[in-house]
Amino acid sequence: MGELETGRGLNQELGLIKAGDTRWGSHYKSFGNFISNFASIVDVLDALVVNASTPDERASASGFLRSCQTFETVFLLHLMTDVLGITYDLNGSLQNKEQDIANAMILVKVCKRRLQALRDNEWDPLLENHSGWDSLKEKVEFFCIKHKISLPNYDDPYANSGRSRRKVVDYTTLHHYRVELFYKIIDWQLQELNERFNEVTSDLLNGVACLNPIESFSSFDIKKIVRMAELYPDDFDGFSMRALENQLANYIIDVRDIDKVATATVERAFSAMKFIKNDLRNRMDDELLDGCIVPYVEKKVFKAVSNEWDEDSSSAIVIY
C-alpha cells in the first residue's frame, strides 16, 4: 500500500506475533506493528467479510473489523505503546544473560520517573509539548481522522457498548478515557515496578552491584554494601557492622592495588610482543614466543644472570 518502505530484510519485525506471557517486549512490538499496519489489517478484514466461505468466518471477521474501527481500540493501542515503550529497555536489560545489575537499577528509576511524568502531563522541553494526556489525546485523534474513525464527544456520558443501555454510568466520556484508562493503566504499571523493586529489593540489588569487579571495582560503594548487610541482622550484629566498614575499606585498597599491578604487567607483555613477534618472526610458536618475551620484559633480572657454565651445578643458562 506504499505505507512501509520495502526491501530485503526491512519487514522482518512487522508481523503480528503472538504476545508472550512473560516477555512484555513482545506486547510492545505487537502493538506497534498493529498501528503501523492498521490500514492493511482493516483491508484484509474487510475482504474477509466480503469473501468469507462460511457465515461463521464472515461474522468473526465482521466483529474484528468493527472492534478495530473504534476510538477506544485506537486509544488503548497508543496508550499501551507509550507505556510499554518506557519499560522496553528495562525488560531487555532484565532478560540479558550478561546481567548488569547497576544498569538495570538505573533503568528502574528512569522508568518510574518517566511513568510519573506521563501521568502528571509534565511539559517536555525537548518535544516542546506535554508528554502525557494532552500528547496522547492529540496523537489518537489525528490517527482516527486519518483512518476515518469517529471521535467521541468527551462531555457526553460514557456509554459502554458491552453493557445494557439502561445501565448508564454517571461519568463522562472524558473521565472514562482519562481516569478509568489512562491513569489506571499507568498506576498499575507503577505499582508493578514498586512491588518488584521495593526498597529492600533495591538496596539488596544495589549492594550486589557494588561488588562488580569491572574497571577496578569502579561501582564499589561502602555505604550501599553496609546497607545490604543491615538486611541480615541475624548475621551482622553491631560490632560486626562496625568491623565490616573497616574491612571493606581495607579490601578495596588491596584489590585495586593488585589489579593495577596485573594490568601493568599485561600491558608490558603486549608491548613486548610488538617487538618480539614482528614480520620476520611471525611464524614462531607459543613456546618460543614465551621464551623470548620473559627475558625481554624482565631485563633487570636477566642482566644479573651469567651466560657462563656453573661448574658446581654443571648447568648453564643461555639467553636467546
Short mmCIF file of C-alpha atoms in Angstrom, two decimals:
data_model
loop_
_atom_site.label_atom_id
_atom_site.label_comp_id
_atom_site.label_asym_id
_atom_site.label_seq_id
_atom_site.Cartn_x
_atom_site.Cartn_y
_atom_site.Cartn_z
CA MET A 1 0.00 0.00 0.00
CA GLY A 2 3.07 2.25 -0.01
CA GLU A 3 2.93 2.94 3.72
CA LEU A 4 6.07 0.96 4.54
CA GLU A 5 9.49 1.00 2.94
CA THR A 6 10.10 -2.35 1.27
CA GLY A 7 13.29 -4.21 0.53
CA ARG A 8 15.41 -7.12 1.64
CA GLY A 9 15.11 -7.72 5.38
CA LEU A 10 13.24 -4.49 6.11
CA ASN A 11 9.92 -6.04 7.15
CA GLN A 12 11.16 -8.94 9.24
CA GLU A 13 9.82 -7.44 12.51
CA LEU A 14 6.44 -6.21 11.27
CA GLY A 15 4.35 -9.34 11.78
CA LEU A 16 1.59 -9.58 14.39
CA ILE A 17 3.46 -12.11 16.50
CA LYS A 18 1.74 -13.81 19.43
CA ALA A 19 2.46 -11.91 22.62
CA GLY A 20 4.28 -13.91 25.28
CA ASP A 21 3.01 -14.06 28.88
CA THR A 22 6.43 -13.38 30.41
CA ARG A 23 8.06 -11.18 27.78
CA TRP A 24 6.44 -7.76 27.82
CA GLY A 25 8.66 -6.64 24.94
CA SER A 26 6.59 -8.89 22.65
CA HIS A 27 3.45 -6.92 23.58
CA TYR A 28 5.19 -3.64 22.77
CA LYS A 29 6.23 -4.91 19.33
CA SER A 30 2.75 -6.30 18.60
CA PHE A 31 1.01 -3.03 19.50
CA GLY A 32 3.49 -1.02 17.45
CA ASN A 33 3.13 -3.30 14.44
CA PHE A 34 -0.66 -3.17 14.72
CA ILE A 35 -0.53 0.63 14.49
CA SER A 36 1.96 0.56 11.58
CA ASN A 37 -0.10 -1.97 9.60
CA PHE A 38 -3.53 -0.68 10.66
CA ALA A 39 -4.75 0.19 7.14
CA SER A 40 -3.67 -3.20 5.77
CA ILE A 41 -5.33 -5.05 8.67
CA VAL A 42 -8.61 -3.23 8.05
CA ASP A 43 -8.42 -4.03 4.31
CA VAL A 44 -7.80 -7.72 4.98
CA LEU A 45 -10.69 -7.93 7.45
CA ASP A 46 -12.95 -6.09 5.02
CA ALA A 47 -12.00 -8.56 2.27
CA LEU A 48 -12.75 -11.48 4.60
CA VAL A 49 -16.20 -10.07 5.35
CA VAL A 50 -16.96 -9.98 1.60
CA ASN A 51 -15.26 -13.23 0.59
CA ALA A 52 -15.75 -15.44 3.67
CA SER A 53 -16.52 -19.04 2.81
CA THR A 54 -18.81 -19.62 5.81
CA PRO A 55 -21.23 -17.49 7.86
CA ASP A 56 -19.11 -18.05 10.98
CA GLU A 57 -15.97 -16.70 9.26
CA ARG A 58 -17.94 -13.71 7.98
CA ALA A 59 -19.36 -12.97 11.44
CA SER A 60 -15.94 -13.32 13.07
CA ALA A 61 -14.23 -11.02 10.55
CA SER A 62 -17.07 -8.52 10.84
CA GLY A 63 -16.71 -8.46 14.63
CA PHE A 64 -12.95 -7.91 14.44
CA LEU A 65 -13.41 -5.17 11.85
CA ARG A 66 -16.00 -3.39 13.97
CA SER A 67 -13.75 -3.61 17.05
CA CYS A 68 -10.71 -2.26 15.20
CA GLN A 69 -12.54 0.79 13.93
CA THR A 70 -13.47 2.20 17.34
CA PHE A 71 -11.94 5.13 19.18
CA GLU A 72 -11.41 3.01 22.30
CA THR A 73 -9.30 0.40 20.46
CA VAL A 74 -7.14 3.10 18.88
CA PHE A 75 -6.80 4.85 22.25
CA LEU A 76 -5.68 1.65 24.02
CA LEU A 77 -3.24 0.76 21.23
CA HIS A 78 -1.47 4.12 21.53
CA LEU A 79 -1.64 4.21 25.33
CA MET A 80 -0.11 0.75 25.74
CA THR A 81 2.54 1.53 23.13
CA ASP A 82 3.57 4.63 25.11
CA VAL A 83 3.56 2.85 28.49
CA LEU A 84 5.38 -0.30 27.34
CA GLY A 85 7.81 1.79 25.30
CA ILE A 86 9.02 3.37 28.54
CA THR A 87 9.78 -0.03 30.11
CA TYR A 88 11.09 -1.69 26.91
CA ASP A 89 14.80 -1.11 27.65
CA LEU A 90 14.34 -2.31 31.23
CA ASN A 91 12.69 -5.53 30.01
CA GLY A 92 15.61 -6.18 27.65
CA SER A 93 18.14 -5.50 30.41
CA LEU A 94 16.46 -7.89 32.86
CA GLN A 95 16.37 -10.67 30.24
CA ASN A 96 20.01 -10.21 29.26
CA LYS A 97 22.24 -13.17 30.14
CA GLU A 98 25.13 -10.76 30.74
CA GLN A 99 23.22 -9.08 33.57
CA ASP A 100 24.40 -5.61 34.60
CA ILE A 101 22.57 -5.08 37.89
CA ALA A 102 23.73 -1.48 38.30
CA ASN A 103 22.41 -0.53 34.86
CA ALA A 104 19.13 -2.36 35.50
CA MET A 105 18.57 -0.44 38.75
CA ILE A 106 19.22 2.85 36.95
CA LEU A 107 16.64 1.87 34.32
CA VAL A 108 14.11 1.06 37.07
CA LYS A 109 14.45 4.58 38.47
CA VAL A 110 14.24 6.10 34.98
CA CYS A 111 11.08 4.11 34.18
CA LYS A 112 9.38 5.19 37.40
CA ARG A 113 10.20 8.85 36.75
CA ARG A 114 9.04 8.73 33.13
CA LEU A 115 5.78 6.96 34.01
CA GLN A 116 5.08 9.52 36.72
CA ALA A 117 5.85 12.34 34.27
CA LEU A 118 3.47 10.73 31.76
CA ARG A 119 0.74 10.57 34.40
CA ASP A 120 1.30 14.16 35.56
CA ASN A 121 1.23 15.52 31.99
CA GLU A 122 4.57 17.28 32.55
CA TRP A 123 5.99 19.66 29.96
CA ASP A 124 8.75 18.13 27.82
CA PRO A 125 11.26 20.85 26.81
CA LEU A 126 12.72 18.68 24.03
CA LEU A 127 9.37 17.99 22.33
CA GLU A 128 8.01 21.42 23.34
CA ASN A 129 4.81 19.69 24.35
CA HIS A 130 3.18 17.99 27.31
CA SER A 131 4.39 14.37 27.48
CA GLY A 132 1.21 12.89 28.95
CA TRP A 133 -2.52 13.11 28.42
CA ASP A 134 -2.51 16.08 26.04
CA SER A 135 0.07 14.49 23.74
CA LEU A 136 -1.69 11.09 23.73
CA LYS A 137 -5.12 12.60 23.07
CA GLU A 138 -3.79 14.65 20.15
CA LYS A 139 -2.00 11.63 18.67
CA VAL A 140 -5.06 9.37 18.92
CA GLU A 141 -7.39 11.98 17.39
CA PHE A 142 -5.01 12.52 14.45
CA PHE A 143 -4.87 8.75 13.85
CA CYS A 144 -8.68 8.44 13.96
CA ILE A 145 -9.16 11.29 11.49
CA LYS A 146 -6.60 9.74 9.14
CA HIS A 147 -8.39 6.37 9.20
CA LYS A 148 -11.94 7.84 9.22
CA ILE A 149 -12.83 6.68 12.72
CA SER A 150 -15.47 8.69 14.60
CA LEU A 151 -14.31 10.84 17.51
CA PRO A 152 -16.37 10.84 20.72
CA ASN A 153 -17.97 13.83 22.41
CA TYR A 154 -15.96 13.98 25.63
CA ASP A 155 -18.73 15.78 27.52
CA ASP A 156 -21.34 13.07 26.87
CA PRO A 157 -21.99 10.35 29.47
CA TYR A 158 -19.83 7.34 28.70
CA ALA A 159 -21.78 4.51 27.08
CA ASN A 160 -20.18 1.08 27.28
CA SER A 161 -21.13 -0.87 24.15
CA GLY A 162 -20.92 -4.11 26.11
CA ARG A 163 -23.43 -3.08 28.77
CA SER A 164 -27.17 -2.52 28.78
CA ARG A 165 -28.29 0.94 27.67
CA ARG A 166 -30.35 1.16 30.85
CA LYS A 167 -27.18 0.99 32.96
CA VAL A 168 -25.76 4.39 32.04
CA VAL A 169 -22.64 5.28 34.02
CA ASP A 170 -22.56 8.52 35.98
CA TYR A 171 -19.32 9.89 34.49
CA THR A 172 -18.38 11.50 31.19
CA THR A 173 -16.52 10.03 28.24
CA LEU A 174 -13.54 12.24 29.09
CA HIS A 175 -13.47 10.82 32.64
CA HIS A 176 -13.55 7.27 31.27
CA TYR A 177 -10.56 7.72 28.99
CA ARG A 178 -8.50 9.92 31.27
CA VAL A 179 -9.23 8.41 34.69
CA GLU A 180 -10.53 4.88 34.11
CA LEU A 181 -7.98 4.04 31.40
CA PHE A 182 -5.07 6.49 31.22
CA TYR A 183 -4.45 7.00 34.95
CA LYS A 184 -5.39 3.46 35.95
CA ILE A 185 -3.08 1.69 33.47
CA ILE A 186 -0.11 3.91 34.37
CA ASP A 187 -0.81 3.34 38.09
CA TRP A 188 -0.89 -0.43 37.51
CA GLN A 189 2.49 -0.28 35.80
CA LEU A 190 3.98 1.88 38.57
CA GLN A 191 2.54 -0.45 41.21
CA GLU A 192 4.10 -3.44 39.45
CA LEU A 193 7.53 -1.78 39.40
CA ASN A 194 7.24 -0.70 43.04
CA GLU A 195 6.28 -4.22 44.15
CA ARG A 196 9.03 -5.95 42.18
CA PHE A 197 11.67 -3.34 43.06
CA ASN A 198 10.68 -2.20 46.56
CA GLU A 199 13.10 -0.54 48.98
CA VAL A 200 14.50 -3.80 50.37
CA THR A 201 14.97 -5.39 46.94
CA SER A 202 16.55 -2.21 45.57
CA ASP A 203 19.00 -1.96 48.50
CA LEU A 204 19.95 -5.62 48.05
CA LEU A 205 20.50 -5.34 44.29
CA ASN A 206 22.42 -2.06 44.62
CA GLY A 207 24.67 -3.69 47.21
CA VAL A 208 25.36 -6.67 44.95
CA ALA A 209 26.08 -4.32 42.03
CA CYS A 210 28.77 -2.60 44.12
CA LEU A 211 30.76 -5.86 44.19
CA ASN A 212 31.20 -5.89 40.41
CA PRO A 213 34.99 -6.13 39.76
CA ILE A 214 34.80 -4.44 36.32
CA GLU A 215 37.13 -1.43 35.87
CA SER A 216 38.90 -1.94 39.21
CA PHE A 217 35.65 -2.08 41.20
CA SER A 218 34.51 1.31 39.87
CA SER A 219 30.98 0.70 41.29
CA PHE A 220 32.29 -0.08 44.79
CA ASP A 221 30.31 1.85 47.43
CA ILE A 222 30.84 1.04 51.11
CA LYS A 223 27.57 2.68 52.23
CA LYS A 224 25.47 0.59 49.83
CA ILE A 225 27.24 -2.63 50.83
CA VAL A 226 26.77 -1.85 54.52
CA ARG A 227 23.10 -1.13 53.85
CA MET A 228 22.84 -4.56 52.18
CA ALA A 229 24.44 -6.18 55.26
CA GLU A 230 21.87 -4.45 57.51
CA LEU A 231 19.19 -6.50 55.77
CA TYR A 232 20.64 -9.58 57.54
CA PRO A 233 20.55 -8.63 61.26
CA ASP A 234 20.96 -12.27 62.36
CA ASP A 235 24.35 -12.42 60.64
CA PHE A 236 25.66 -8.91 61.40
CA ASP A 237 25.39 -7.51 64.93
CA GLY A 238 26.51 -4.02 65.97
CA PHE A 239 30.16 -4.99 66.41
CA SER A 240 30.25 -6.87 63.09
CA MET A 241 28.77 -3.86 61.26
CA ARG A 242 31.48 -1.54 62.63
CA ALA A 243 34.18 -4.03 61.73
CA LEU A 244 32.69 -4.52 58.26
CA GLU A 245 33.22 -0.88 57.27
CA ASN A 246 36.95 -1.11 58.07
CA GLN A 247 37.24 -4.47 56.34
CA LEU A 248 35.62 -3.10 53.19
CA ALA A 249 37.92 -0.06 53.18
CA ASN A 250 40.98 -2.33 53.50
CA TYR A 251 39.63 -4.70 50.87
CA ILE A 252 39.08 -2.12 48.13
CA ILE A 253 42.56 -0.64 48.57
CA ASP A 254 44.09 -4.10 48.41
CA VAL A 255 42.23 -5.37 45.31
CA ARG A 256 42.71 -2.14 43.36
CA ASP A 257 46.48 -2.23 44.00
CA ILE A 258 46.62 -5.85 42.82
CA ASP A 259 44.52 -5.01 39.78
CA LYS A 260 46.85 -2.13 38.82
CA VAL A 261 49.89 -4.40 39.02
CA ALA A 262 48.17 -7.07 36.94
CA THR A 263 47.04 -4.54 34.34
CA ALA A 264 50.51 -3.01 34.08
CA THR A 265 52.07 -6.47 33.62
CA VAL A 266 49.63 -7.36 30.84
CA GLU A 267 50.25 -4.05 29.07
CA ARG A 268 54.02 -4.58 29.25
CA ALA A 269 53.62 -8.08 27.79
CA PHE A 270 51.56 -6.85 24.84
CA SER A 271 54.03 -4.04 24.19
CA ALA A 272 56.85 -6.58 24.16
CA MET A 273 55.00 -8.75 21.62
CA LYS A 274 55.12 -5.91 19.09
CA PHE A 275 58.91 -6.07 19.16
CA ILE A 276 59.39 -9.83 19.55
CA LYS A 277 56.78 -11.19 17.12
CA ASN A 278 57.44 -8.92 14.17
CA ASP A 279 57.07 -9.61 10.44
CA LEU A 280 60.31 -11.62 10.34
CA ARG A 281 59.27 -13.81 13.27
CA ASN A 282 55.59 -14.05 12.54
CA ARG A 283 55.52 -17.87 12.50
CA MET A 284 57.22 -18.58 15.83
CA ASP A 285 55.28 -20.98 18.07
CA ASP A 286 53.96 -20.11 21.54
CA GLU A 287 56.81 -21.83 23.39
CA LEU A 288 59.50 -19.84 21.62
CA LEU A 289 57.44 -16.65 21.96
CA ASP A 290 57.16 -17.19 25.74
CA GLY A 291 60.89 -17.82 25.96
CA CYS A 292 61.65 -14.56 24.19
CA ILE A 293 59.09 -12.34 25.94
CA VAL A 294 60.03 -13.25 29.53
CA PRO A 295 63.69 -12.13 29.24
CA TYR A 296 62.60 -9.04 27.29
CA VAL A 297 60.08 -7.92 29.93
CA GLU A 298 62.28 -8.83 32.92
CA LYS A 299 65.51 -7.28 31.60
CA LYS A 300 66.78 -6.21 35.03
CA VAL A 301 66.55 -9.72 36.40
CA PHE A 302 68.20 -11.42 33.43
CA LYS A 303 71.07 -8.92 33.20
CA ALA A 304 72.29 -10.27 36.54
CA VAL A 305 72.32 -13.84 35.21
CA SER A 306 75.61 -15.12 33.74
CA ASN A 307 75.84 -16.98 30.45
CA GLU A 308 78.87 -18.94 31.69
CA TRP A 309 78.84 -22.53 32.88
CA ASP A 310 78.32 -23.10 36.56
CA GLU A 311 80.82 -25.84 37.38
CA ASP A 312 79.18 -26.61 40.74
CA SER A 313 75.80 -27.43 39.26
CA SER A 314 77.07 -28.45 35.81
CA SER A 315 74.41 -26.26 34.16
CA ALA A 316 74.23 -23.19 32.03
CA ILE A 317 71.68 -20.52 31.28
CA VAL A 318 71.52 -19.39 27.68
CA ILE A 319 69.76 -16.17 26.70
CA TYR A 320 68.27 -16.23 23.25
#
